[in-house]
PDB file of C-alpha atoms in Angstrom:
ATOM      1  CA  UNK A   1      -3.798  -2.164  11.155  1.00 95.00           C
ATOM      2  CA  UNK A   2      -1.842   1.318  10.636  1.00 97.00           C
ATOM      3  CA  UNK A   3       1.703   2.562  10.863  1.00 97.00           C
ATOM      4  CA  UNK A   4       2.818   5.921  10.876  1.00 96.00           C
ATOM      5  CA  UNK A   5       6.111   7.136   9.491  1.00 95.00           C
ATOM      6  CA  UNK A   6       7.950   9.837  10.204  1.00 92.00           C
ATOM      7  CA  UNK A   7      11.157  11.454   9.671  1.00 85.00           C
ATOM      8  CA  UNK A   8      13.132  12.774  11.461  1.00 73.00           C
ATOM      9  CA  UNK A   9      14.592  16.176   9.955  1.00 66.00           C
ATOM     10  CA  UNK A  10      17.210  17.369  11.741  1.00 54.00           C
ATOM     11  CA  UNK A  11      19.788  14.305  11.918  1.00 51.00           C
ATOM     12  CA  UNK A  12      22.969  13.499   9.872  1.00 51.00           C
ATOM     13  CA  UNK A  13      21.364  10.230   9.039  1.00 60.00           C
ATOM     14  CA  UNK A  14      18.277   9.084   7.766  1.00 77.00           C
ATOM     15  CA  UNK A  15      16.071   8.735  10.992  1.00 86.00           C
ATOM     16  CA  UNK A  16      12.535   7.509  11.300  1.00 92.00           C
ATOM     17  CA  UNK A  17       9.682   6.860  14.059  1.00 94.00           C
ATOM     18  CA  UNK A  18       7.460   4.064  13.250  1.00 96.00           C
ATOM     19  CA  UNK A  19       3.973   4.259  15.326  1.00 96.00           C
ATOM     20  CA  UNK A  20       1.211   2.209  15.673  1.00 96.00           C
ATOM     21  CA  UNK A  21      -2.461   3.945  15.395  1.00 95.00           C
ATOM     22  CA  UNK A  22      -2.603   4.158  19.253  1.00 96.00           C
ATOM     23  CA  UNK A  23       0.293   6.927  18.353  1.00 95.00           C
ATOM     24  CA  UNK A  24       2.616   3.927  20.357  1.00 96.00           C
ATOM     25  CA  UNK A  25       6.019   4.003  19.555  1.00 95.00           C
ATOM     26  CA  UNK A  26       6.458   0.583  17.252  1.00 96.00           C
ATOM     27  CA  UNK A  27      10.057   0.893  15.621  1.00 97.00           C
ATOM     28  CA  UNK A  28      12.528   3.365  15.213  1.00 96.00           C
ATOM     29  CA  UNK A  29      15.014   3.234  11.373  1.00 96.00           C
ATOM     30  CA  UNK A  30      18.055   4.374  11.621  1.00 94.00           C
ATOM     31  CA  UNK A  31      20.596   4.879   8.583  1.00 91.00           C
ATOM     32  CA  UNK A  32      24.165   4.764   8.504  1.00 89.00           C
ATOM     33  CA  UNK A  33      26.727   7.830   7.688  1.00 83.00           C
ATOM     34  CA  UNK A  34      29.793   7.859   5.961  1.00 80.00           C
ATOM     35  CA  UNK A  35      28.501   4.561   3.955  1.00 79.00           C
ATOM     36  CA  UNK A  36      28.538   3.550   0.083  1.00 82.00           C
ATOM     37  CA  UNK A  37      24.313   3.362  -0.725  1.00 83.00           C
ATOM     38  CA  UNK A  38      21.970   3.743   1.870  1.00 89.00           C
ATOM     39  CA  UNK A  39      21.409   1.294   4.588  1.00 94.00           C
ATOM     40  CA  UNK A  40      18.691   1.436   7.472  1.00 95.00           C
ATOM     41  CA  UNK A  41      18.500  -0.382  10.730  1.00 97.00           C
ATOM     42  CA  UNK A  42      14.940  -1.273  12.110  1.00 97.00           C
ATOM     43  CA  UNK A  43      14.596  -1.399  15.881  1.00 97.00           C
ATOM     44  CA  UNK A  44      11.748  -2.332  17.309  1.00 96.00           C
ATOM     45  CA  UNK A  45      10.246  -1.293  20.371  1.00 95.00           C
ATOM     46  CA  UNK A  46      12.469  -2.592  22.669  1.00 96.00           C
ATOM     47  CA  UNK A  47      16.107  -1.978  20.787  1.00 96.00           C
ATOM     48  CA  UNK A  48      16.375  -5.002  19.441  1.00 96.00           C
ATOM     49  CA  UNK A  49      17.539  -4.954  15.527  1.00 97.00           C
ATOM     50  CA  UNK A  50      14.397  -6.667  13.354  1.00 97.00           C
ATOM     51  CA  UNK A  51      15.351  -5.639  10.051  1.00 98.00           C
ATOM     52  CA  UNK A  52      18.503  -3.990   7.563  1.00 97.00           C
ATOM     53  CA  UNK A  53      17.707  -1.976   4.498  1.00 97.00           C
ATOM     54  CA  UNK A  54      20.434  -1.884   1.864  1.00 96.00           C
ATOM     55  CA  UNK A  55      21.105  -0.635  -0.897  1.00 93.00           C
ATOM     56  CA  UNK A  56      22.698  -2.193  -4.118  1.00 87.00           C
ATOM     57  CA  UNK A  57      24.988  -0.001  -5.842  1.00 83.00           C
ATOM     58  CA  UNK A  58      26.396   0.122  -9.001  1.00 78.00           C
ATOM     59  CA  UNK A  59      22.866  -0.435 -10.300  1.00 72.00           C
ATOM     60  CA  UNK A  60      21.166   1.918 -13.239  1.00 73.00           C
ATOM     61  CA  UNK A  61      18.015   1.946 -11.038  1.00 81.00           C
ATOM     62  CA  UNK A  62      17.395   1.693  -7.371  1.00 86.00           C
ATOM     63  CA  UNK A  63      17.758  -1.450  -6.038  1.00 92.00           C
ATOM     64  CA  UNK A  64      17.445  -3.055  -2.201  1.00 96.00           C
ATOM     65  CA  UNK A  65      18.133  -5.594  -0.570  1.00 97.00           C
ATOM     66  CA  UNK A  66      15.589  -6.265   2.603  1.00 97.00           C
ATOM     67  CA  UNK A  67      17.225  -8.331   5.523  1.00 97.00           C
ATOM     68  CA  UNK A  68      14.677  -9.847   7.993  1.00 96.00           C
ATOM     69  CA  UNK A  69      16.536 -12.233  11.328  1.00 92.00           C
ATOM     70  CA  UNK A  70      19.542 -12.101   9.277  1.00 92.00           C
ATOM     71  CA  UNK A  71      18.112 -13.505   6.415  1.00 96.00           C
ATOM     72  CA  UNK A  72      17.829 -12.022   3.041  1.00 97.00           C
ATOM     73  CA  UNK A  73      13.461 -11.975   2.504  1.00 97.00           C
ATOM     74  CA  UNK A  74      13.242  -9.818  -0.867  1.00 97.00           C
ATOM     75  CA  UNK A  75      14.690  -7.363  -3.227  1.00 96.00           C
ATOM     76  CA  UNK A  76      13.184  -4.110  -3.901  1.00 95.00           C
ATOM     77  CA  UNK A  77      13.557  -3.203  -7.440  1.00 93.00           C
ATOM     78  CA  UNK A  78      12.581   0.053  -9.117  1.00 91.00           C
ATOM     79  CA  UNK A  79      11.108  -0.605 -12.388  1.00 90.00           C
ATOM     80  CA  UNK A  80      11.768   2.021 -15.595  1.00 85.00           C
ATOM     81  CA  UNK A  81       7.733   3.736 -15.897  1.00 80.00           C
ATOM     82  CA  UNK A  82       6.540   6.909 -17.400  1.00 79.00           C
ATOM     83  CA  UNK A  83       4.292   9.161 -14.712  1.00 77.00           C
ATOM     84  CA  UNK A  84       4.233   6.671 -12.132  1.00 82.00           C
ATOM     85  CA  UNK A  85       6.190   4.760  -9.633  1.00 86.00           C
ATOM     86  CA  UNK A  86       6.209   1.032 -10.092  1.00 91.00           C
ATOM     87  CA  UNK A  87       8.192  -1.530  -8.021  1.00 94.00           C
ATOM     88  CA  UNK A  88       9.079  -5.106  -8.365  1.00 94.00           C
ATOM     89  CA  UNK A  89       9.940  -7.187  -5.030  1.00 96.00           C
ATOM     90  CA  UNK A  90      11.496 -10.221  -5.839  1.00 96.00           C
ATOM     91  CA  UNK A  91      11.422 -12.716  -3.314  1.00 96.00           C
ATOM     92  CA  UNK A  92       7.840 -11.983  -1.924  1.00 96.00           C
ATOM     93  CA  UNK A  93       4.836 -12.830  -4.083  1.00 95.00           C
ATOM     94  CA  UNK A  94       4.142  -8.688  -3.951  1.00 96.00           C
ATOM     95  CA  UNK A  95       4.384  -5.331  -6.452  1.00 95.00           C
ATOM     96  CA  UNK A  96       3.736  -1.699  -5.602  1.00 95.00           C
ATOM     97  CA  UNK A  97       2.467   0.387  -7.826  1.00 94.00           C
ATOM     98  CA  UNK A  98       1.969   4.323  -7.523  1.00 91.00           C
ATOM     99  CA  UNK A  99       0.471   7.142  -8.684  1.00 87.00           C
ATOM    100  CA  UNK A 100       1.831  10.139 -10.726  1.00 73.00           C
ATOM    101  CA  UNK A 101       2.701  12.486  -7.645  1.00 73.00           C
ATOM    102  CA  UNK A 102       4.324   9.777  -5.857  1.00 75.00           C
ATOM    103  CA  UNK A 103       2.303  10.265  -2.772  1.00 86.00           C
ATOM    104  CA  UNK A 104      -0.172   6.935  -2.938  1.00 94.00           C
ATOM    105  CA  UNK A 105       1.070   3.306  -3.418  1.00 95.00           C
ATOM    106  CA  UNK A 106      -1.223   0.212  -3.239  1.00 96.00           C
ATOM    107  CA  UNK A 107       1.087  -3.014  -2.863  1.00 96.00           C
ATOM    108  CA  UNK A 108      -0.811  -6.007  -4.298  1.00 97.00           C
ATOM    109  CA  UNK A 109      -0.068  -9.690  -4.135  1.00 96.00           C
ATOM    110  CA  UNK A 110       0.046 -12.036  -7.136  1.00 92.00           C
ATOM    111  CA  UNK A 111      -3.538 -12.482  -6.400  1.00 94.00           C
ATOM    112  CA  UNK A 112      -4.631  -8.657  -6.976  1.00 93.00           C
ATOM    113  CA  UNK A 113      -5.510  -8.526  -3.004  1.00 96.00           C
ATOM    114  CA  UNK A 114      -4.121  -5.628  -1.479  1.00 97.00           C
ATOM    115  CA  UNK A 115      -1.868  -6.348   1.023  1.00 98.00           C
ATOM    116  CA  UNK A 116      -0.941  -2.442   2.154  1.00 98.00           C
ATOM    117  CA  UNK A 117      -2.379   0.823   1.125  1.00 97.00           C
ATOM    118  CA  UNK A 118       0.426   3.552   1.688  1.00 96.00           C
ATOM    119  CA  UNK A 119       0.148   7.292   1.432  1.00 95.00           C
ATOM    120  CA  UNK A 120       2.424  10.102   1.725  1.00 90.00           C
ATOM    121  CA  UNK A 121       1.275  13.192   3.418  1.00 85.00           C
ATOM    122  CA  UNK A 122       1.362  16.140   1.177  1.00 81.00           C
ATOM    123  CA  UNK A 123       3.120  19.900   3.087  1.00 70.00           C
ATOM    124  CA  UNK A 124       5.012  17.673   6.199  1.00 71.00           C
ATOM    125  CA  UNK A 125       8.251  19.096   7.886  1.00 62.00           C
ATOM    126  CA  UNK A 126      10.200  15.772   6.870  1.00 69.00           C
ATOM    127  CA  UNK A 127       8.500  12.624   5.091  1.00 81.00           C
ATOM    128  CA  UNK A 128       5.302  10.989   6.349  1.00 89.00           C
ATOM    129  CA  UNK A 129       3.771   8.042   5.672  1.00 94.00           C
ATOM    130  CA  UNK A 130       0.328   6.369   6.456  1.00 95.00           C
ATOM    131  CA  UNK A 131       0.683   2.844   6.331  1.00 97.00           C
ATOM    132  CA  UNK A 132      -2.891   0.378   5.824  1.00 97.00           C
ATOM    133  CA  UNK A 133      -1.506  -3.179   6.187  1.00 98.00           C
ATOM    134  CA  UNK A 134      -4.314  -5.072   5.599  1.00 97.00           C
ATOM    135  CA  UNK A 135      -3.116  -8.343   7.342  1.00 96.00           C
ATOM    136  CA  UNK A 136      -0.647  -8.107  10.685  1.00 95.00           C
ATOM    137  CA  UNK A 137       1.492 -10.868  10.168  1.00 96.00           C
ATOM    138  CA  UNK A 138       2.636  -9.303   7.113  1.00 97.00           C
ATOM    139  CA  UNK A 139       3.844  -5.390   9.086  1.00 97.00           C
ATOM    140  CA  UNK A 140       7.638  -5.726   9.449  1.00 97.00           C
ATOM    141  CA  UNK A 141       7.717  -6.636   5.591  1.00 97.00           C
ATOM    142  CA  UNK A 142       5.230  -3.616   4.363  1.00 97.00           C
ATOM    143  CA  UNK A 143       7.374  -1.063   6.736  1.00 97.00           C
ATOM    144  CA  UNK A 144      10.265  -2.512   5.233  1.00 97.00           C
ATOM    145  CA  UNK A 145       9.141  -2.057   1.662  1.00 96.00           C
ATOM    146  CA  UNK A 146       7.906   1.384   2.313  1.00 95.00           C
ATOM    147  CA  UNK A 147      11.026   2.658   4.037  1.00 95.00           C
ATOM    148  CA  UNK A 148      13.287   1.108   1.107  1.00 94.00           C
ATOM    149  CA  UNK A 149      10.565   3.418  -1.211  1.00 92.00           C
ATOM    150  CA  UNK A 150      11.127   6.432   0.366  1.00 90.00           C
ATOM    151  CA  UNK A 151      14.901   5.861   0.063  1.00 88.00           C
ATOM    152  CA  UNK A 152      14.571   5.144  -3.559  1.00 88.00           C
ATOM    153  CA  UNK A 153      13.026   8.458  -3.837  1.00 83.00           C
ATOM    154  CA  UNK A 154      15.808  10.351  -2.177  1.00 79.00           C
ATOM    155  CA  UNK A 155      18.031   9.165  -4.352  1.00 72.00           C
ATOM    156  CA  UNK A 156      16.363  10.330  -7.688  1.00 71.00           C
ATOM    157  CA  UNK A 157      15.509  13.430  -5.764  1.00 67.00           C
ATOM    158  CA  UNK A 158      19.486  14.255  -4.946  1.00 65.00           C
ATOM    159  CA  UNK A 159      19.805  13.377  -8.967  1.00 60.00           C
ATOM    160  CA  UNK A 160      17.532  16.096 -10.235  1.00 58.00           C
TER     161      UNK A 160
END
C-alpha cells in the first residue's frame, strides 16, 4: 500500500495531508504553535485523533516520542552517522536507514524485511513524501515514523 505526504506551506504550524494511492484523503498532521519541541497531531479521516508526535527536548540529538490510543508505542531516535541518516526506534522491532541526500529511507525490521520504502520528492513547493508500506496493519506506525523524520530534519535544517 502507498501514502502520500504533503505539506502544507503556507501555515503557522507544521501541517500535513496524508493520502492514500486512490489520491483519498487518509489523515491530516497538525503541529502545535507557541510550544517547547515539536509536537504533531494525527487525524484520521474522520477527525478523530489516532496518533501524537513529540518531541524530547533537552536532548543532543533528535529524539521522539510516538503516542498511538494514548499509549506510548516507540521512540524515534536519531543516531550520530557520517553521510547518511540513520534512526533507531526503540520500542518497535524496526531501524531506518537513509541515503546521503536524505531523500530515500528503507525501514527494516530485526529480520532485514522491509517493512516501508520512503522517498522524498526532490524540487516540491513544501515536503513530499512517497510512502511503500509493505504490510497494512503496520500504516499508522510507518506515517508516524516518517512524519517524526521529517521533523527531525527541520530541526537540523533551522541549525545550519
Amino acid at each position: 500500500m502507498k501514502l502520500y505526504i504533503k505539506q502544507r506551506v503556507f501555515s503557522w504550524r507544521d501541517s500535513f495531508t496524508i493520502k492514500d494511492e486512490d489520491g483519498n484523503d487518509r489523515y491530516t498532521a497538525e503541529g502545535e504553535i507557541f510550544t517547547w519541541g515539536k509536537k504533531l497531531h494525527i487525524y484520521d479521516a474522520s477527525g478523530a485523533e489516532v496518533a501524537f508526535i513529540r518531541q524530547k527536548l533537552w536532548s543532543f540529538l533528535p529524539r521522539f516520542f510516538v503516542e498511538i490510543g494514548g499509549l506510548e508505542i516507540c521512540e524515534i531516535v536519531k543516531e550520530f552517522t557520517f553521510m547518511r541518516q540513520s534512526y533507531r526506534i526503540d520500542g518497535l522491532p524496526w531501524h531506518l536507514d537513509g541515503d546521503v541526500w536524505a531523500h530515500e529511507y528503507s525501514l527494516d525490521d530485526n529480520n532485514g524485511r522491509q517493512v516501508m520504502q520512503m522517498s522524498k520528492q526532490w524540487f516540491t513547493w513544501g515536503d513530499s513524501y512517497e510512502l511503500e508500506i509493505t504490510d497494512a496493519i503496520n500504516e499508522l506506525q510507518c506515517l508516524c515514523v516518517a512524519l517524526a523524520v521529517d521533523c527531525a530534519m527541520a530541526i537540523q535544517n533551522a541549525q545550519r
